[in-house]
mmCIF file of C-alpha atoms in Angstrom:
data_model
loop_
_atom_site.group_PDB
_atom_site.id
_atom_site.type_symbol
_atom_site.label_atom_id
_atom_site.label_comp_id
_atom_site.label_asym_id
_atom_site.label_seq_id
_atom_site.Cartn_x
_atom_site.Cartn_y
_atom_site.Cartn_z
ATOM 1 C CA UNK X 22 -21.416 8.091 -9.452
ATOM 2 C CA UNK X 23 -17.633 7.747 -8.931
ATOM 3 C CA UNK X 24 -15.142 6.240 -11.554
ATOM 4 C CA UNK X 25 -11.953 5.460 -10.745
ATOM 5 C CA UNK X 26 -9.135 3.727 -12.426
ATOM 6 C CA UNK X 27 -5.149 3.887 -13.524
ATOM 7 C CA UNK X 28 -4.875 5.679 -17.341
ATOM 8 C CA UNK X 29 -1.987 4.297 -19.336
ATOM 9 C CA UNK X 30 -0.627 6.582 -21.881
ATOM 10 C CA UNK X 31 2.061 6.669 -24.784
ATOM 11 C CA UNK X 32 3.344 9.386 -26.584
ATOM 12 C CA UNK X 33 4.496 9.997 -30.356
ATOM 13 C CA UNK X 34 8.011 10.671 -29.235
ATOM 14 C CA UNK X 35 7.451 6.690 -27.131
ATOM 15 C CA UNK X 36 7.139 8.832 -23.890
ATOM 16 C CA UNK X 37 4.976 6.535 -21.497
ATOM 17 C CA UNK X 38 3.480 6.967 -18.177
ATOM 18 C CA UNK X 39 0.351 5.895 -15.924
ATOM 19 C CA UNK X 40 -2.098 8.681 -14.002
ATOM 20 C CA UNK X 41 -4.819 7.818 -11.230
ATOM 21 C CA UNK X 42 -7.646 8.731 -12.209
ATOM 22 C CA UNK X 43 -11.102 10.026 -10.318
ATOM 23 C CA UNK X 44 -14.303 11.063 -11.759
ATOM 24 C CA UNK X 45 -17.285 12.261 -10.482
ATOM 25 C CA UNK X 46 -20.631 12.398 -11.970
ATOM 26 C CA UNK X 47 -24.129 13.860 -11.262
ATOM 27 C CA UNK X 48 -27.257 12.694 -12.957
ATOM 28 C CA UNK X 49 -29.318 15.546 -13.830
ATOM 29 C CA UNK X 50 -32.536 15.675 -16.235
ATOM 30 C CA UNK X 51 -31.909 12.029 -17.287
ATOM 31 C CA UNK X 52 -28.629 12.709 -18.084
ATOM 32 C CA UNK X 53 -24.623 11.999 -16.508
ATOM 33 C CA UNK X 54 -22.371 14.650 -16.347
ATOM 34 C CA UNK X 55 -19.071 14.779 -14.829
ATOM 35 C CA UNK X 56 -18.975 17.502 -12.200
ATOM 36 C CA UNK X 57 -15.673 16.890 -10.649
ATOM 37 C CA UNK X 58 -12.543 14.928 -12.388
ATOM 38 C CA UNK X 59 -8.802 14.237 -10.661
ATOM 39 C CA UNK X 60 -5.441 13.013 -12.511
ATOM 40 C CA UNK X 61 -2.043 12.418 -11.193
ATOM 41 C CA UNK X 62 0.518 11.099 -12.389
ATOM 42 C CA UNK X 63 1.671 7.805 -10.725
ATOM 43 C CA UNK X 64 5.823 8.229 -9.964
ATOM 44 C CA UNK X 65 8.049 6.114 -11.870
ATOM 45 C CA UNK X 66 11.799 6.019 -10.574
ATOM 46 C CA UNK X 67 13.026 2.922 -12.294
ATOM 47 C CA UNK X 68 12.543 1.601 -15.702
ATOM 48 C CA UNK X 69 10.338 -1.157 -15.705
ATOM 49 C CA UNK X 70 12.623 -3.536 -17.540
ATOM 50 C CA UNK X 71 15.761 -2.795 -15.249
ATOM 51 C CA UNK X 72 13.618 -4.483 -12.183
ATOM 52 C CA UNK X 73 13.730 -7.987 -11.528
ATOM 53 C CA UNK X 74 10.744 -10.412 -12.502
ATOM 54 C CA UNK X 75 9.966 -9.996 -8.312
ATOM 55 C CA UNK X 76 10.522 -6.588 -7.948
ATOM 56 C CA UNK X 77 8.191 -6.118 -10.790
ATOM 57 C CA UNK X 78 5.039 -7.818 -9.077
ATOM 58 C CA UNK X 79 5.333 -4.604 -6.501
ATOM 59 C CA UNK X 80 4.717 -1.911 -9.436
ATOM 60 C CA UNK X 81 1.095 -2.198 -8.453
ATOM 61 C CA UNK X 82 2.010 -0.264 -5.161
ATOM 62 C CA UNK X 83 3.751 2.243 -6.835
ATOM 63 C CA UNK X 84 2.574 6.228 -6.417
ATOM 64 C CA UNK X 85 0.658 7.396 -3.628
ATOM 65 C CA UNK X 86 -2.144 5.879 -2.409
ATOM 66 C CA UNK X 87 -5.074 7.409 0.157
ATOM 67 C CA UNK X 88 -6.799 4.827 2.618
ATOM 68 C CA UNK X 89 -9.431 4.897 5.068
ATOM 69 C CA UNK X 90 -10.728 2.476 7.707
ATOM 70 C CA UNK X 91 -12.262 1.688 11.326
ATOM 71 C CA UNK X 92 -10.163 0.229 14.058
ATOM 72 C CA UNK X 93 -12.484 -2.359 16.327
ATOM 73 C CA UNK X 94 -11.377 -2.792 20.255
ATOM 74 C CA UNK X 95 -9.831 -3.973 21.859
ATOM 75 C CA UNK X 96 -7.228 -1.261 21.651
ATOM 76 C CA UNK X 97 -3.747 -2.375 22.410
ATOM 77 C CA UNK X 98 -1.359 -1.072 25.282
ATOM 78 C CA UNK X 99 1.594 0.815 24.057
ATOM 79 C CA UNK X 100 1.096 0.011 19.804
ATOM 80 C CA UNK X 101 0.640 3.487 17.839
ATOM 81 C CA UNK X 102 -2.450 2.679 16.759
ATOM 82 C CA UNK X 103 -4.843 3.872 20.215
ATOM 83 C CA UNK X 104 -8.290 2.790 20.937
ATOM 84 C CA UNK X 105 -11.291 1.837 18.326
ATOM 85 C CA UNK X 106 -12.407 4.656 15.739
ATOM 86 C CA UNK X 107 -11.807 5.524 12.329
ATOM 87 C CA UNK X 108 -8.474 6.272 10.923
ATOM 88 C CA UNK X 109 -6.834 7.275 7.434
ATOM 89 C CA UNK X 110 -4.245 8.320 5.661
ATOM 90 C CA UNK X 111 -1.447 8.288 2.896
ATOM 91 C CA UNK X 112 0.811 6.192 1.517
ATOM 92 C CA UNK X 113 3.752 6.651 -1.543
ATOM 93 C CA UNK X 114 5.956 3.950 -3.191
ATOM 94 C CA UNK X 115 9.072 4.166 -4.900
ATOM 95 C CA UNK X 116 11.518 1.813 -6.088
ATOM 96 C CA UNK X 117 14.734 2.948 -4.867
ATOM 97 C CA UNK X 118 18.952 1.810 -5.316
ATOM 98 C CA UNK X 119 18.116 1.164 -9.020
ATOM 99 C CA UNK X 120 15.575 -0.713 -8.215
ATOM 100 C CA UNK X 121 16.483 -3.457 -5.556
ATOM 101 C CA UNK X 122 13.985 -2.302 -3.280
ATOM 102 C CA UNK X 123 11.075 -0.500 -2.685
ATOM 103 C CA UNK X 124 10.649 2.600 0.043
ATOM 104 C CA UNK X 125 7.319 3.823 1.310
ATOM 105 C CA UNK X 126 6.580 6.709 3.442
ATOM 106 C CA UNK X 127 3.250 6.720 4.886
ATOM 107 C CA UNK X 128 1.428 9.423 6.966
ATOM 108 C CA UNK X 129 -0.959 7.727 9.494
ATOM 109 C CA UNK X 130 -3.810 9.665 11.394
ATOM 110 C CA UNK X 131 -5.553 6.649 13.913
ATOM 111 C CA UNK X 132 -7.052 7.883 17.185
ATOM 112 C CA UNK X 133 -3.586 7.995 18.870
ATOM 113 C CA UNK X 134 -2.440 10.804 16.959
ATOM 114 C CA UNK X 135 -0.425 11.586 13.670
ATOM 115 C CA UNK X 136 2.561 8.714 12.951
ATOM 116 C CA UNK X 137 5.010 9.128 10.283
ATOM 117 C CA UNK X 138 6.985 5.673 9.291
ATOM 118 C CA UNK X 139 9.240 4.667 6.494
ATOM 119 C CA UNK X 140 9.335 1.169 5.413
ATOM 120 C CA UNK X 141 11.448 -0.431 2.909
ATOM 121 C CA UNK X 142 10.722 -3.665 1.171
ATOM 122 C CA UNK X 143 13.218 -6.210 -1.270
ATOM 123 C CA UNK X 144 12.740 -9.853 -2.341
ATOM 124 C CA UNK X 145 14.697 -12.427 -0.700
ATOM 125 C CA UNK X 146 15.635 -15.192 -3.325
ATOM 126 C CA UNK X 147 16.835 -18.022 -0.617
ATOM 127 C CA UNK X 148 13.773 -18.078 0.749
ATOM 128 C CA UNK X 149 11.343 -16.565 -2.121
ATOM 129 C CA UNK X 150 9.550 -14.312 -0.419
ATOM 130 C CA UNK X 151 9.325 -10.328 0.314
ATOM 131 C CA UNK X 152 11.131 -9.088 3.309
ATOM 132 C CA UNK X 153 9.900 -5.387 5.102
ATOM 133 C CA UNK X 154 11.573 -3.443 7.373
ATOM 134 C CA UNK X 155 9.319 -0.922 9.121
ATOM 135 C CA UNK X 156 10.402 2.508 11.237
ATOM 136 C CA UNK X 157 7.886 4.375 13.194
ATOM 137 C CA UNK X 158 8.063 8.320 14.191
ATOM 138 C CA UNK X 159 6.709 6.730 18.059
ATOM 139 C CA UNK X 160 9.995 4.417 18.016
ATOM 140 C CA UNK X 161 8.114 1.397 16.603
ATOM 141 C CA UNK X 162 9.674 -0.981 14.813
ATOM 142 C CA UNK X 163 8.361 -4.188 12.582
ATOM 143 C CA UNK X 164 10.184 -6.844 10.776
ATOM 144 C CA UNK X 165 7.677 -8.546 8.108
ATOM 145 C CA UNK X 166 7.668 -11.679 5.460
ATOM 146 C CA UNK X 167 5.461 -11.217 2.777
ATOM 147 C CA UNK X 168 4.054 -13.737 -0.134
ATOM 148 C CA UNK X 169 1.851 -13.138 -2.899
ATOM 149 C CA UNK X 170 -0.853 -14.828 -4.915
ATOM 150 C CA UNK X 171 -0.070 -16.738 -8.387
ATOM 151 C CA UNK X 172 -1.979 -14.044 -10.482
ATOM 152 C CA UNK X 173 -0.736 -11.009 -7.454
ATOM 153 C CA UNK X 174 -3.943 -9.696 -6.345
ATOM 154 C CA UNK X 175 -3.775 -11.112 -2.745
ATOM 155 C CA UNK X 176 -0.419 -10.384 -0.498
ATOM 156 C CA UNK X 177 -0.194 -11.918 2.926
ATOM 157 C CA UNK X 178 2.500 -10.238 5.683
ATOM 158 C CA UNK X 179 3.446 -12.113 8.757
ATOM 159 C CA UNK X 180 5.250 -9.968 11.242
ATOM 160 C CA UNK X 181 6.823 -9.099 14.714
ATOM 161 C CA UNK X 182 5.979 -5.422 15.948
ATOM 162 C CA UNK X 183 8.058 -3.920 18.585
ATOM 163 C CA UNK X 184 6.730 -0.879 20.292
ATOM 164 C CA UNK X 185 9.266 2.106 21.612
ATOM 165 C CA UNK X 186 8.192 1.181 24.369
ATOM 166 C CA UNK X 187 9.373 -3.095 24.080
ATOM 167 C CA UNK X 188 6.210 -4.372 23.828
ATOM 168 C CA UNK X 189 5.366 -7.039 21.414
ATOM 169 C CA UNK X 190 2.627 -8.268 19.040
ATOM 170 C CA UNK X 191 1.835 -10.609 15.650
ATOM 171 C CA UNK X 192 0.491 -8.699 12.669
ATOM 172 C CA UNK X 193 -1.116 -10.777 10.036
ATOM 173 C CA UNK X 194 -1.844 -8.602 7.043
ATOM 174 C CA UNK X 195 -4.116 -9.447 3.908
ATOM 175 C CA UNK X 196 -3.806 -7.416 1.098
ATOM 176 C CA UNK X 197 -6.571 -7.904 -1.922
ATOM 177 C CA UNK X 198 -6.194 -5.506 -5.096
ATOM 178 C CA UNK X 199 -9.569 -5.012 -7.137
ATOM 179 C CA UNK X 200 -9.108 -7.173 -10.628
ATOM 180 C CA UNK X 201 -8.524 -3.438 -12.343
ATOM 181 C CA UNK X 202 -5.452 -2.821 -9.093
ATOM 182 C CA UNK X 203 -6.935 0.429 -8.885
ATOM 183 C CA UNK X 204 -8.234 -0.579 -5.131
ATOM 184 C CA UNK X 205 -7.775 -2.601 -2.333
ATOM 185 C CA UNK X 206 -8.775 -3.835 0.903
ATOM 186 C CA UNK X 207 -6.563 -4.581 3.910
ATOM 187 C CA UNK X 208 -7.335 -6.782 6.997
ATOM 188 C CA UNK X 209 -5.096 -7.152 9.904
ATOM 189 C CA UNK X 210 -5.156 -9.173 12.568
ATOM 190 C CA UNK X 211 -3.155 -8.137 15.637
ATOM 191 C CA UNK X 212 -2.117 -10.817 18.661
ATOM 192 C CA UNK X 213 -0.651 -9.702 22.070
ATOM 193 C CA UNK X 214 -0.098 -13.556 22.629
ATOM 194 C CA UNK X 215 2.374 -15.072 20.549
ATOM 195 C CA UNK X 216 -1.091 -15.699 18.451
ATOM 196 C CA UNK X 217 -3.152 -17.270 20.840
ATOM 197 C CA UNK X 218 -5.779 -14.938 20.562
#
């Protein structure tokens, strides 16, 4: 069995902090015992109650993430992402400039190879929604809107991709946190066709 979650502690002195947690656990003679357990501590750059009532809906992507997945064909021509197979990786979040925005830095192994990219994300109040700017170690490049659900479990990104290369697709990215936000799952949907196909 495998238990995972986000631990919230305080301290007497009103030191506070969140760890991930993972826990592994063998049944043996009847009985569950934990063979195998994993904390760290999940980064926090910015006091909570400087951030604005927006920026605060992205705390749930703070720290460092892992993620794992399968790519499905057809591959696409000159994106970083290659042909089908499985891929994985790491993310980590962190608000940044006192809080305005939020930078990731994600390291990406797909069957094209290693990419590195930095992508930095702030709320945009005219038009109330989350605006991304992504950087690629290949030379891509993607400009993204984002929104997000009344109760912020589901995000949806719409966005332009530009390869190093000048071609061109639309990414459609759903985002859907477990009900605990210790998990989630991410579709995307890639056209080639101004979304046609």
């Amino acid at each position: 069995g495998v238990v995972t979650g986000v631990l919230r502690w305080s301290a007497s002195d009103g030191e506070c902090g969140r760890d991930r947690i993972t826990d592994v656990w063998l049944k043996r003679d009847g009985r569950w015992q934990m063979v195998a357990t994993q904390q760290s501590e999940i980064e926090t750059t910015v006091d909570s109650a400087r951030l604005s009532e927006e920026m605060k809906k992205l705390e749930v992507f703070a720290g460092r993430w892992e993620y794992e997945g399968e790519q499905v064909d057809p591959p696409i021509d000159g994106l970083p992402f290659g042909g089908a197979g499985a891929f994985s990786g790491t993310v980590t979040n962190r608000f940044i400039l006192d809080g305005a925005f939020m930078e990731s830095t994600i390291e990406d192994k797909s069957p094209a190879g290693l990419t590195r990219t930095i992508q930095i994300t702030g709320y945009d109040p005219r038009t109330r929604r989350y605006v991304l700017e992504t950087f690629m170690s290949d030379g891509t490049r993607e400009h993204a809107v984002q929104t997000v659900s009344p109760d912020g479990r589901v995000w949806t990104s719409q966005s332009t991709m530009t390869s190093g290369t000048g071609e061109q697709a639309l990414l459609r990215n759903v985002v859907t946190f477990s009900p605990d936000r210790s998990k989630l799952t991410s579709v995307v949907d890639v056209s080639t066709d101004a979304g046609q196909t």
